[in-house]
Each structure stands twice: as structure tokens, then as C-alpha cells.
Amino acid sequence: MIIRTYHNVVDDNKKFSVGGGTHPYYEILCITRGEMTLEFMNESFRSGSRTLFLIPDNVPHQLYKHCDSAAYWYLELEKGTGPLTEAASFLSVGEAIAWNRKQSDDEALSSSVPGLAELIGSTADSIAAIMNNDSLSRHGELRERIVLHDVSKLFLQISAALQQQRQSDTANPEPAEANPNKQLVQDLMQYMETAYLHEVKLQTLASRAHLDSSYLIRLFKGHTGTTPYQYLQELRMNAAKSYLTNTSLTVKDIAETNGFPSIHYFSRQFKKRYGMSPSQWRQAQEAE
């Protein structure tokens, strides 16, 4: 991997929508002051006192703040030849979601991964310190190599933390009678979160779960309050809104990109949900 861009941001604007979008780059986002929420894959991850989020490539996402002033930095990584080893490549979508969930508490890095939290925090601080070092900025290639080695170390540390958590969950499993089908529903949700760009049929979900279609709908709704179809539509609509806000793609391209069968179907469903057409919604966002 190679570094695409780095920004250290102090945000004192009154607007609470900070930004976001979708891009073919990996992103490390570190909240250093203030409470913020990262939204992607139909989940909201709220930052604690000090939080490190991971955003995989090609995932629509949005960042909001809950205070007048906040500070954060982000580093975008591009696929390419570089000193970042394959053994420490960017985490998968599922692993990134699992990590971001761990960050969504009051303490974040300070307590979510006992034994590794301090190491992860210090590695993140090292990345920011090197990128903000003016003297090293004159030696771009050297600085990039140093930072990418820290990035490699960071990914290995986070992978170790997730492994530590999995081992802990295995040693102390949730009682089966408490929620016997919870993991099955979560697996289906994660499948739709990665496959929403393509056609996803109810029968496909039922086959994956080895369940009758009608029973699957009841089971899914019992755990989530929504049907599989409604959840899939929510994923697609959230992704489409991100594209409308942050790209110049046509409405037709956005419909095709996010798994809708046609622009007419997408526009009709969008207006039914939000009371305006996709083009009107985009104009309204631009006017804010």
C-alpha cells in the first residue's frame, strides 16, 4: 500500500455533518477530541473520548459531530507497491465492523482491548506525529516508509485484539437459550451488507440459513424489527444518499451502482420514502 493523503482537522464549524462519501481507498480515522458518529453499512458507530475507526475501500460512509468543536485526523491508503506487508493488510469489511463496534463506547481505546489498548493508542499517536512533523515532510519517501511500517504494526495489533476478543467470547459464550438464532440473523445481515450491490433473493437467504422463507422472515423481523427485504432496501437507500451527497454520478448511475433494478424503481421508492425525487434531494443537500 501507499499513502494517498493525510489530513489533521480541527473542526470549529457549526455544521454537524462533517463529510463522507465513498472511494476506492482504505481509511484510518482517529477522533482525538469531541464526540462524533461514523455511519456505514447501515450501522452507527459513536466515538468515545479517543477513538480509532477503520473504513474499508468502496464503502459509503458519513461522519457527524455532536459538539461545536472536534478534532480528528485521517489517513487514506491506496493499493499499490509499498513497504506495507501482506501479512498486515487492511482488515476485511467484517473485521472493520467488529473493530468499530468495539470503539463505540464511553472509553473507546482506553478500555476496549485490555493489554493492547495502550499499544494501539501509541501506534496511532506515532502515525499522527510523523505525518505532522515538518522536518520529515521534506523527506517524503522516508516519511512514507516510516508511517507505513507503523500502519502495518497497527493492523497487526488490531487483528490481535480482535482475536483476543474472539477467544474470550468462546471461553465465555452467551447462553444458547438467551438468543438461539441471534448469530444466524447477524450472519444474514452481514451477507446483505456486502452483497447489496447485487440481486439478493429471499430464497438465497433462506438457503444460506437452511430455513423456510416465511419462517426466516418472521425470525429476522423478531430480531431486528424489520424484514430482510426492508433491511436490504435500507442499505441501498443509505448508500444511494451518500452517492447523491458526495458524488456527481447521475441518478441512473447511482441506481445501477446500488443494486436497484431500474432508475424508475429507484426514483419511485426514494420519493415514497423521503417525499422528494433523488434530484430534488441532492439539490436540497447542496443548498444547506
PDB file of C-alpha atoms in Angstrom:
ATOM      1  CA  MET A   1       0.000   0.000   0.000  1.00  0.00           C
ATOM      2  CA  ILE A   2       0.937   3.635  -0.411  1.00  0.00           C
ATOM      3  CA  ILE A   3      -0.291   6.790   1.304  1.00  0.00           C
ATOM      4  CA  ARG A   4      -2.840   8.725  -0.719  1.00  0.00           C
ATOM      5  CA  THR A   5      -3.480  11.619   1.655  1.00  0.00           C
ATOM      6  CA  TYR A   6      -3.387  12.681   5.294  1.00  0.00           C
ATOM      7  CA  HIS A   7      -5.288  15.473   6.996  1.00  0.00           C
ATOM      8  CA  ASN A   8      -5.268  16.706  10.575  1.00  0.00           C
ATOM      9  CA  VAL A   9      -8.540  18.556  11.186  1.00  0.00           C
ATOM     10  CA  VAL A  10      -9.731  20.935  13.880  1.00  0.00           C
ATOM     11  CA  ASP A  11     -13.427  21.493  13.174  1.00  0.00           C
ATOM     12  CA  ASP A  12     -14.996  24.518  14.870  1.00  0.00           C
ATOM     13  CA  ASN A  13     -17.792  24.915  12.308  1.00  0.00           C
ATOM     14  CA  LYS A  14     -21.394  24.916  13.465  1.00  0.00           C
ATOM     15  CA  LYS A  15     -22.405  22.323  10.853  1.00  0.00           C
ATOM     16  CA  PHE A  16     -22.801  18.884  12.365  1.00  0.00           C
ATOM     17  CA  SER A  17     -22.471  16.968   9.094  1.00  0.00           C
ATOM     18  CA  VAL A  18     -18.713  16.752   8.642  1.00  0.00           C
ATOM     19  CA  GLY A  19     -18.454  14.827   5.402  1.00  0.00           C
ATOM     20  CA  GLY A  20     -18.034  11.402   3.914  1.00  0.00           C
ATOM     21  CA  GLY A  21     -18.706   9.610   0.657  1.00  0.00           C
ATOM     22  CA  THR A  22     -17.239   6.545  -0.960  1.00  0.00           C
ATOM     23  CA  HIS A  23     -13.829   5.970  -2.535  1.00  0.00           C
ATOM     24  CA  PRO A  24     -11.589   3.081  -3.602  1.00  0.00           C
ATOM     25  CA  TYR A  25      -9.182   3.759  -0.734  1.00  0.00           C
ATOM     26  CA  TYR A  26      -8.746   2.421   2.779  1.00  0.00           C
ATOM     27  CA  GLU A  27      -9.075   4.937   5.591  1.00  0.00           C
ATOM     28  CA  ILE A  28      -7.882   5.179   9.178  1.00  0.00           C
ATOM     29  CA  LEU A  29      -9.908   7.758  11.126  1.00  0.00           C
ATOM     30  CA  CYS A  30      -8.811   8.828  14.595  1.00  0.00           C
ATOM     31  CA  ILE A  31     -11.079  11.054  16.721  1.00  0.00           C
ATOM     32  CA  THR A  32      -8.893  12.954  19.181  1.00  0.00           C
ATOM     33  CA  ARG A  33     -11.426  15.412  20.655  1.00  0.00           C
ATOM     34  CA  GLY A  34     -15.199  15.675  20.786  1.00  0.00           C
ATOM     35  CA  GLU A  35     -17.975  13.182  20.173  1.00  0.00           C
ATOM     36  CA  MET A  36     -18.604  12.084  16.596  1.00  0.00           C
ATOM     37  CA  THR A  37     -20.575   9.351  14.822  1.00  0.00           C
ATOM     38  CA  LEU A  38     -19.414   7.338  11.845  1.00  0.00           C
ATOM     39  CA  GLU A  39     -22.161   5.781   9.729  1.00  0.00           C
ATOM     40  CA  PHE A  40     -21.606   2.969   7.241  1.00  0.00           C
ATOM     41  CA  MET A  41     -23.056  -0.426   6.373  1.00  0.00           C
ATOM     42  CA  ASN A  42     -26.329   0.706   7.978  1.00  0.00           C
ATOM     43  CA  GLU A  43     -24.631   0.984  11.371  1.00  0.00           C
ATOM     44  CA  SER A  44     -23.763   3.977  13.517  1.00  0.00           C
ATOM     45  CA  PHE A  45     -20.516   3.988  15.488  1.00  0.00           C
ATOM     46  CA  ARG A  46     -20.312   6.733  18.105  1.00  0.00           C
ATOM     47  CA  SER A  47     -16.892   7.817  19.261  1.00  0.00           C
ATOM     48  CA  GLY A  48     -15.795   7.850  22.859  1.00  0.00           C
ATOM     49  CA  SER A  49     -13.125  10.028  24.427  1.00  0.00           C
ATOM     50  CA  ARG A  50     -10.483   8.827  21.959  1.00  0.00           C
ATOM     51  CA  THR A  51     -11.427   6.582  19.107  1.00  0.00           C
ATOM     52  CA  LEU A  52      -9.822   4.862  16.123  1.00  0.00           C
ATOM     53  CA  PHE A  53     -12.165   3.822  13.302  1.00  0.00           C
ATOM     54  CA  LEU A  54     -11.328   1.752  10.219  1.00  0.00           C
ATOM     55  CA  ILE A  55     -13.139   2.298   6.898  1.00  0.00           C
ATOM     56  CA  PRO A  56     -12.629  -0.294   4.114  1.00  0.00           C
ATOM     57  CA  ASP A  57     -12.482   0.697   0.460  1.00  0.00           C
ATOM     58  CA  ASN A  58     -15.643   1.297  -1.604  1.00  0.00           C
ATOM     59  CA  VAL A  59     -17.877   1.563   1.476  1.00  0.00           C
ATOM     60  CA  PRO A  60     -20.225   4.606   1.551  1.00  0.00           C
ATOM     61  CA  HIS A  61     -19.791   6.387   4.868  1.00  0.00           C
ATOM     62  CA  GLN A  62     -20.718   9.625   6.612  1.00  0.00           C
ATOM     63  CA  LEU A  63     -19.234  11.438   9.604  1.00  0.00           C
ATOM     64  CA  TYR A  64     -21.213  13.610  12.012  1.00  0.00           C
ATOM     65  CA  LYS A  65     -20.206  15.509  15.140  1.00  0.00           C
ATOM     66  CA  HIS A  66     -22.263  16.084  18.278  1.00  0.00           C
ATOM     67  CA  CYS A  67     -20.458  19.154  19.524  1.00  0.00           C
ATOM     68  CA  ASP A  68     -19.394  22.586  18.271  1.00  0.00           C
ATOM     69  CA  SER A  69     -15.713  21.739  18.244  1.00  0.00           C
ATOM     70  CA  ALA A  70     -13.957  18.491  17.397  1.00  0.00           C
ATOM     71  CA  ALA A  71     -10.538  17.311  16.258  1.00  0.00           C
ATOM     72  CA  TYR A  72      -9.564  14.288  14.235  1.00  0.00           C
ATOM     73  CA  TRP A  73      -7.110  13.039  11.651  1.00  0.00           C
ATOM     74  CA  TYR A  74      -7.496  10.624   8.788  1.00  0.00           C
ATOM     75  CA  LEU A  75      -5.086   8.714   6.618  1.00  0.00           C
ATOM     76  CA  GLU A  76      -6.120   7.275   3.248  1.00  0.00           C
ATOM     77  CA  LEU A  77      -4.225   4.286   1.868  1.00  0.00           C
ATOM     78  CA  GLU A  78      -4.155   3.307  -1.773  1.00  0.00           C
ATOM     79  CA  LYS A  79      -3.458  -0.126  -3.190  1.00  0.00           C
ATOM     80  CA  GLY A  80      -0.018  -0.240  -4.742  1.00  0.00           C
ATOM     81  CA  THR A  81       3.548  -1.346  -4.303  1.00  0.00           C
ATOM     82  CA  GLY A  82       4.907  -0.221  -0.956  1.00  0.00           C
ATOM     83  CA  PRO A  83       6.534  -1.372   2.285  1.00  0.00           C
ATOM     84  CA  LEU A  84       3.237  -2.471   3.866  1.00  0.00           C
ATOM     85  CA  THR A  85       3.463  -6.247   4.105  1.00  0.00           C
ATOM     86  CA  GLU A  86       0.703  -8.611   3.001  1.00  0.00           C
ATOM     87  CA  ALA A  87       0.619 -10.097   6.493  1.00  0.00           C
ATOM     88  CA  ALA A  88      -0.629  -6.778   7.816  1.00  0.00           C
ATOM     89  CA  SER A  89      -3.052  -5.780   5.047  1.00  0.00           C
ATOM     90  CA  PHE A  90      -6.198  -3.783   5.730  1.00  0.00           C
ATOM     91  CA  LEU A  91      -8.879  -5.618   7.656  1.00  0.00           C
ATOM     92  CA  SER A  92     -11.885  -7.146   5.891  1.00  0.00           C
ATOM     93  CA  VAL A  93     -15.275  -5.409   5.997  1.00  0.00           C
ATOM     94  CA  GLY A  94     -16.483  -7.808   8.691  1.00  0.00           C
ATOM     95  CA  GLU A  95     -13.368  -7.273  10.823  1.00  0.00           C
ATOM     96  CA  ALA A  96     -13.595  -3.495  10.402  1.00  0.00           C
ATOM     97  CA  ILE A  97     -17.222  -3.561  11.556  1.00  0.00           C
ATOM     98  CA  ALA A  98     -16.276  -5.716  14.555  1.00  0.00           C
ATOM     99  CA  TRP A  99     -13.465  -3.311  15.468  1.00  0.00           C
ATOM    100  CA  ASN A 100     -15.622  -0.191  15.034  1.00  0.00           C
ATOM    101  CA  ARG A 101     -18.277  -1.729  17.262  1.00  0.00           C
ATOM    102  CA  LYS A 102     -15.654  -2.158  19.968  1.00  0.00           C
ATOM    103  CA  GLN A 103     -14.867   1.548  19.680  1.00  0.00           C
ATOM    104  CA  SER A 104     -18.468   2.630  20.211  1.00  0.00           C
ATOM    105  CA  ASP A 105     -18.441   3.071  23.972  1.00  0.00           C
ATOM    106  CA  ASP A 106     -17.622   5.727  26.528  1.00  0.00           C
ATOM    107  CA  GLU A 107     -13.990   4.732  26.901  1.00  0.00           C
ATOM    108  CA  ALA A 108     -13.074   3.575  23.367  1.00  0.00           C
ATOM    109  CA  LEU A 109      -9.345   2.884  23.118  1.00  0.00           C
ATOM    110  CA  SER A 110      -8.736   3.235  26.823  1.00  0.00           C
ATOM    111  CA  SER A 111     -10.581   0.065  27.813  1.00  0.00           C
ATOM    112  CA  SER A 112     -11.956  -1.852  24.827  1.00  0.00           C
ATOM    113  CA  VAL A 113      -8.920  -4.085  24.371  1.00  0.00           C
ATOM    114  CA  PRO A 114      -7.176  -4.655  27.707  1.00  0.00           C
ATOM    115  CA  GLY A 115      -3.443  -5.232  27.310  1.00  0.00           C
ATOM    116  CA  LEU A 116      -3.382  -3.976  23.723  1.00  0.00           C
ATOM    117  CA  ALA A 117      -5.193  -0.646  24.075  1.00  0.00           C
ATOM    118  CA  GLU A 118      -2.061   1.249  25.110  1.00  0.00           C
ATOM    119  CA  LEU A 119      -0.028  -0.227  22.247  1.00  0.00           C
ATOM    120  CA  ILE A 120      -2.706   0.616  19.674  1.00  0.00           C
ATOM    121  CA  GLY A 121      -3.085   4.136  21.039  1.00  0.00           C
ATOM    122  CA  SER A 122       0.636   4.811  21.000  1.00  0.00           C
ATOM    123  CA  THR A 123       0.964   3.482  17.448  1.00  0.00           C
ATOM    124  CA  ALA A 124      -1.863   5.757  16.287  1.00  0.00           C
ATOM    125  CA  ASP A 125      -0.171   8.703  18.035  1.00  0.00           C
ATOM    126  CA  SER A 126       3.105   7.830  16.301  1.00  0.00           C
ATOM    127  CA  ILE A 127       1.445   7.882  12.864  1.00  0.00           C
ATOM    128  CA  ALA A 128      -0.011  11.346  13.507  1.00  0.00           C
ATOM    129  CA  ALA A 129       3.241  12.678  14.966  1.00  0.00           C
ATOM    130  CA  ILE A 130       5.277  11.572  11.946  1.00  0.00           C
ATOM    131  CA  MET A 131       2.763  12.929   9.428  1.00  0.00           C
ATOM    132  CA  ASN A 132       2.659  16.266  11.287  1.00  0.00           C
ATOM    133  CA  ASN A 133       6.461  16.513  11.524  1.00  0.00           C
ATOM    134  CA  ASP A 134       7.539  19.434   9.320  1.00  0.00           C
ATOM    135  CA  SER A 135      11.167  18.357   9.139  1.00  0.00           C
ATOM    136  CA  LEU A 136      10.192  14.910   7.825  1.00  0.00           C
ATOM    137  CA  SER A 137       7.840  16.432   5.251  1.00  0.00           C
ATOM    138  CA  ARG A 138      10.928  17.353   3.198  1.00  0.00           C
ATOM    139  CA  HIS A 139      11.790  13.661   3.007  1.00  0.00           C
ATOM    140  CA  GLY A 140       8.522  12.330   1.618  1.00  0.00           C
ATOM    141  CA  GLU A 141       9.658   8.843   0.699  1.00  0.00           C
ATOM    142  CA  LEU A 142      11.352   8.257   4.053  1.00  0.00           C
ATOM    143  CA  ARG A 143       8.352   9.568   5.959  1.00  0.00           C
ATOM    144  CA  GLU A 144       6.013   7.323   3.988  1.00  0.00           C
ATOM    145  CA  ARG A 145       8.113   4.240   4.721  1.00  0.00           C
ATOM    146  CA  ILE A 146       8.167   5.023   8.454  1.00  0.00           C
ATOM    147  CA  VAL A 147       4.422   5.650   8.593  1.00  0.00           C
ATOM    148  CA  LEU A 148       3.553   2.535   6.607  1.00  0.00           C
ATOM    149  CA  HIS A 149       5.578   0.410   8.997  1.00  0.00           C
ATOM    150  CA  ASP A 150       3.547   1.926  11.833  1.00  0.00           C
ATOM    151  CA  VAL A 151       0.354   1.237   9.867  1.00  0.00           C
ATOM    152  CA  SER A 152       1.472  -2.372   9.423  1.00  0.00           C
ATOM    153  CA  LYS A 153       2.057  -2.630  13.162  1.00  0.00           C
ATOM    154  CA  LEU A 154      -1.331  -1.035  13.881  1.00  0.00           C
ATOM    155  CA  PHE A 155      -3.209  -3.566  11.742  1.00  0.00           C
ATOM    156  CA  LEU A 156      -1.393  -6.453  13.413  1.00  0.00           C
ATOM    157  CA  GLN A 157      -2.233  -5.052  16.858  1.00  0.00           C
ATOM    158  CA  ILE A 158      -5.905  -4.628  15.967  1.00  0.00           C
ATOM    159  CA  SER A 159      -6.054  -8.134  14.497  1.00  0.00           C
ATOM    160  CA  ALA A 160      -4.556  -9.441  17.742  1.00  0.00           C
ATOM    161  CA  ALA A 161      -7.150  -7.507  19.755  1.00  0.00           C
ATOM    162  CA  LEU A 162      -9.997  -8.982  17.712  1.00  0.00           C
ATOM    163  CA  GLN A 163      -8.517 -12.458  18.105  1.00  0.00           C
ATOM    164  CA  GLN A 164      -8.246 -11.879  21.840  1.00  0.00           C
ATOM    165  CA  GLN A 165     -11.911 -10.899  21.931  1.00  0.00           C
ATOM    166  CA  ARG A 166     -12.975 -13.957  19.911  1.00  0.00           C
ATOM    167  CA  GLN A 167     -11.096 -16.246  22.288  1.00  0.00           C
ATOM    168  CA  SER A 168     -12.762 -14.534  25.242  1.00  0.00           C
ATOM    169  CA  ASP A 169     -16.204 -14.925  23.668  1.00  0.00           C
ATOM    170  CA  THR A 170     -15.510 -18.620  23.010  1.00  0.00           C
ATOM    171  CA  ALA A 171     -14.406 -19.154  26.600  1.00  0.00           C
ATOM    172  CA  ASN A 172     -17.483 -17.305  27.918  1.00  0.00           C
ATOM    173  CA  PRO A 173     -20.211 -17.962  25.353  1.00  0.00           C
ATOM    174  CA  GLU A 174     -23.607 -16.340  25.616  1.00  0.00           C
ATOM    175  CA  PRO A 175     -26.165 -18.889  26.895  1.00  0.00           C
ATOM    176  CA  ALA A 176     -27.757 -20.571  23.893  1.00  0.00           C
ATOM    177  CA  GLU A 177     -31.275 -20.207  25.323  1.00  0.00           C
ATOM    178  CA  ALA A 178     -30.873 -16.405  25.562  1.00  0.00           C
ATOM    179  CA  ASN A 179     -30.919 -15.844  21.799  1.00  0.00           C
ATOM    180  CA  PRO A 180     -30.525 -19.098  19.862  1.00  0.00           C
ATOM    181  CA  ASN A 181     -30.893 -17.513  16.411  1.00  0.00           C
ATOM    182  CA  LYS A 182     -29.141 -14.185  17.027  1.00  0.00           C
ATOM    183  CA  GLN A 183     -25.914 -15.191  15.283  1.00  0.00           C
ATOM    184  CA  LEU A 184     -27.820 -16.589  12.299  1.00  0.00           C
ATOM    185  CA  VAL A 185     -29.642 -13.274  11.793  1.00  0.00           C
ATOM    186  CA  GLN A 186     -26.407 -11.303  12.213  1.00  0.00           C
ATOM    187  CA  ASP A 187     -24.708 -13.505   9.615  1.00  0.00           C
ATOM    188  CA  LEU A 188     -27.506 -12.801   7.140  1.00  0.00           C
ATOM    189  CA  MET A 189     -27.293  -9.084   7.858  1.00  0.00           C
ATOM    190  CA  GLN A 190     -23.543  -9.103   7.217  1.00  0.00           C
ATOM    191  CA  TYR A 191     -24.092 -11.045   3.999  1.00  0.00           C
ATOM    192  CA  MET A 192     -26.546  -8.420   2.753  1.00  0.00           C
ATOM    193  CA  GLU A 193     -24.178  -5.629   3.809  1.00  0.00           C
ATOM    194  CA  THR A 194     -21.568  -6.963   1.401  1.00  0.00           C
ATOM    195  CA  ALA A 195     -23.901  -8.263  -1.354  1.00  0.00           C
ATOM    196  CA  TYR A 196     -26.399  -5.366  -1.517  1.00  0.00           C
ATOM    197  CA  LEU A 197     -24.893  -4.146  -4.821  1.00  0.00           C
ATOM    198  CA  HIS A 198     -26.210  -7.307  -6.496  1.00  0.00           C
ATOM    199  CA  GLU A 199     -29.555  -9.070  -6.658  1.00  0.00           C
ATOM    200  CA  VAL A 200     -30.318 -10.702  -3.316  1.00  0.00           C
ATOM    201  CA  LYS A 201     -33.305 -13.050  -3.350  1.00  0.00           C
ATOM    202  CA  LEU A 202     -35.224 -14.231  -0.306  1.00  0.00           C
ATOM    203  CA  GLN A 203     -34.685 -17.810  -1.417  1.00  0.00           C
ATOM    204  CA  THR A 204     -30.923 -17.217  -1.405  1.00  0.00           C
ATOM    205  CA  LEU A 205     -31.092 -16.026   2.205  1.00  0.00           C
ATOM    206  CA  ALA A 206     -33.339 -18.941   3.167  1.00  0.00           C
ATOM    207  CA  SER A 207     -30.914 -21.410   1.599  1.00  0.00           C
ATOM    208  CA  ARG A 208     -27.980 -19.873   3.464  1.00  0.00           C
ATOM    209  CA  ALA A 209     -29.902 -20.171   6.736  1.00  0.00           C
ATOM    210  CA  HIS A 210     -31.372 -23.615   5.892  1.00  0.00           C
ATOM    211  CA  LEU A 211     -34.822 -22.283   6.769  1.00  0.00           C
ATOM    212  CA  ASP A 212     -38.222 -21.940   5.138  1.00  0.00           C
ATOM    213  CA  SER A 213     -38.655 -18.482   3.583  1.00  0.00           C
ATOM    214  CA  SER A 214     -41.738 -17.495   5.585  1.00  0.00           C
ATOM    215  CA  TYR A 215     -40.163 -18.651   8.848  1.00  0.00           C
ATOM    216  CA  LEU A 216     -36.981 -16.733   8.017  1.00  0.00           C
ATOM    217  CA  ILE A 217     -38.967 -13.514   7.571  1.00  0.00           C
ATOM    218  CA  ARG A 218     -40.631 -13.964  10.977  1.00  0.00           C
ATOM    219  CA  LEU A 219     -37.327 -14.827  12.634  1.00  0.00           C
ATOM    220  CA  PHE A 220     -35.485 -11.882  11.062  1.00  0.00           C
ATOM    221  CA  LYS A 221     -38.230  -9.424  11.981  1.00  0.00           C
ATOM    222  CA  GLY A 222     -38.370 -10.752  15.507  1.00  0.00           C
ATOM    223  CA  HIS A 223     -34.676  -9.928  16.000  1.00  0.00           C
ATOM    224  CA  THR A 224     -34.402  -6.691  14.012  1.00  0.00           C
ATOM    225  CA  GLY A 225     -37.901  -5.237  13.805  1.00  0.00           C
ATOM    226  CA  THR A 226     -37.696  -5.289  10.010  1.00  0.00           C
ATOM    227  CA  THR A 227     -37.905  -7.845   7.213  1.00  0.00           C
ATOM    228  CA  PRO A 228     -34.871  -8.938   5.162  1.00  0.00           C
ATOM    229  CA  TYR A 229     -36.252  -7.027   2.162  1.00  0.00           C
ATOM    230  CA  GLN A 230     -36.722  -3.847   4.215  1.00  0.00           C
ATOM    231  CA  TYR A 231     -33.217  -4.154   5.650  1.00  0.00           C
ATOM    232  CA  LEU A 232     -31.749  -4.612   2.170  1.00  0.00           C
ATOM    233  CA  GLN A 233     -33.655  -1.576   0.886  1.00  0.00           C
ATOM    234  CA  GLU A 234     -32.398   0.480   3.832  1.00  0.00           C
ATOM    235  CA  LEU A 235     -28.801  -0.458   2.986  1.00  0.00           C
ATOM    236  CA  ARG A 236     -29.296   0.544  -0.639  1.00  0.00           C
ATOM    237  CA  MET A 237     -31.063   3.803   0.207  1.00  0.00           C
ATOM    238  CA  ASN A 238     -28.360   4.846   2.670  1.00  0.00           C
ATOM    239  CA  ALA A 239     -25.667   4.105   0.095  1.00  0.00           C
ATOM    240  CA  ALA A 240     -27.611   5.993  -2.587  1.00  0.00           C
ATOM    241  CA  LYS A 241     -27.972   9.049  -0.345  1.00  0.00           C
ATOM    242  CA  SER A 242     -24.236   9.040   0.238  1.00  0.00           C
ATOM    243  CA  TYR A 243     -23.605   8.975  -3.516  1.00  0.00           C
ATOM    244  CA  LEU A 244     -26.138  11.773  -4.110  1.00  0.00           C
ATOM    245  CA  THR A 245     -24.487  13.948  -1.472  1.00  0.00           C
ATOM    246  CA  ASN A 246     -20.843  13.292  -2.207  1.00  0.00           C
ATOM    247  CA  THR A 247     -20.501  12.443  -5.901  1.00  0.00           C
ATOM    248  CA  SER A 248     -21.557  13.860  -9.248  1.00  0.00           C
ATOM    249  CA  LEU A 249     -22.825  10.495 -10.541  1.00  0.00           C
ATOM    250  CA  THR A 250     -26.139  10.645 -12.390  1.00  0.00           C
ATOM    251  CA  VAL A 251     -29.262   9.311 -10.700  1.00  0.00           C
ATOM    252  CA  LYS A 252     -29.295   6.488 -13.247  1.00  0.00           C
ATOM    253  CA  ASP A 253     -25.704   5.503 -12.404  1.00  0.00           C
ATOM    254  CA  ILE A 254     -26.428   5.661  -8.683  1.00  0.00           C
ATOM    255  CA  ALA A 255     -29.448   3.391  -9.102  1.00  0.00           C
ATOM    256  CA  GLU A 256     -27.384   0.852 -11.035  1.00  0.00           C
ATOM    257  CA  THR A 257     -24.408   1.129  -8.660  1.00  0.00           C
ATOM    258  CA  ASN A 258     -26.508   0.378  -5.585  1.00  0.00           C
ATOM    259  CA  GLY A 259     -28.446  -2.643  -6.810  1.00  0.00           C
ATOM    260  CA  PHE A 260     -31.776  -1.092  -7.836  1.00  0.00           C
ATOM    261  CA  PRO A 261     -33.363  -2.811 -10.841  1.00  0.00           C
ATOM    262  CA  SER A 262     -34.041   0.467 -12.689  1.00  0.00           C
ATOM    263  CA  ILE A 263     -33.887   4.236 -12.313  1.00  0.00           C
ATOM    264  CA  HIS A 264     -37.682   4.380 -12.325  1.00  0.00           C
ATOM    265  CA  TYR A 265     -37.975   1.904  -9.465  1.00  0.00           C
ATOM    266  CA  PHE A 266     -35.254   3.719  -7.506  1.00  0.00           C
ATOM    267  CA  SER A 267     -36.846   7.161  -8.032  1.00  0.00           C
ATOM    268  CA  ARG A 268     -40.293   5.882  -7.097  1.00  0.00           C
ATOM    269  CA  GLN A 269     -39.063   4.208  -3.886  1.00  0.00           C
ATOM    270  CA  PHE A 270     -36.893   7.203  -2.981  1.00  0.00           C
ATOM    271  CA  LYS A 271     -39.792   9.663  -3.344  1.00  0.00           C
ATOM    272  CA  LYS A 272     -42.093   7.367  -1.407  1.00  0.00           C
ATOM    273  CA  ARG A 273     -39.616   7.309   1.475  1.00  0.00           C
ATOM    274  CA  TYR A 274     -38.289  10.882   1.523  1.00  0.00           C
ATOM    275  CA  GLY A 275     -41.076  12.875  -0.111  1.00  0.00           C
ATOM    276  CA  MET A 276     -38.940  14.132  -2.994  1.00  0.00           C
ATOM    277  CA  SER A 277     -37.106  12.781  -6.013  1.00  0.00           C
ATOM    278  CA  PRO A 278     -33.384  11.889  -5.813  1.00  0.00           C
ATOM    279  CA  SER A 279     -32.534  15.006  -7.866  1.00  0.00           C
ATOM    280  CA  GLN A 280     -34.579  17.248  -5.570  1.00  0.00           C
ATOM    281  CA  TRP A 281     -32.971  15.660  -2.520  1.00  0.00           C
ATOM    282  CA  ARG A 282     -29.497  16.297  -3.968  1.00  0.00           C
ATOM    283  CA  GLN A 283     -30.370  19.948  -4.642  1.00  0.00           C
ATOM    284  CA  ALA A 284     -31.674  20.332  -1.110  1.00  0.00           C
ATOM    285  CA  GLN A 285     -28.405  18.966   0.306  1.00  0.00           C
ATOM    286  CA  GLU A 286     -26.351  21.305  -1.870  1.00  0.00           C
ATOM    287  CA  ALA A 287     -28.389  24.280  -0.649  1.00  0.00           C
ATOM    288  CA  GLU A 288     -27.636  23.593   3.023  1.00  0.00           C
TER     289      GLU A 288
END
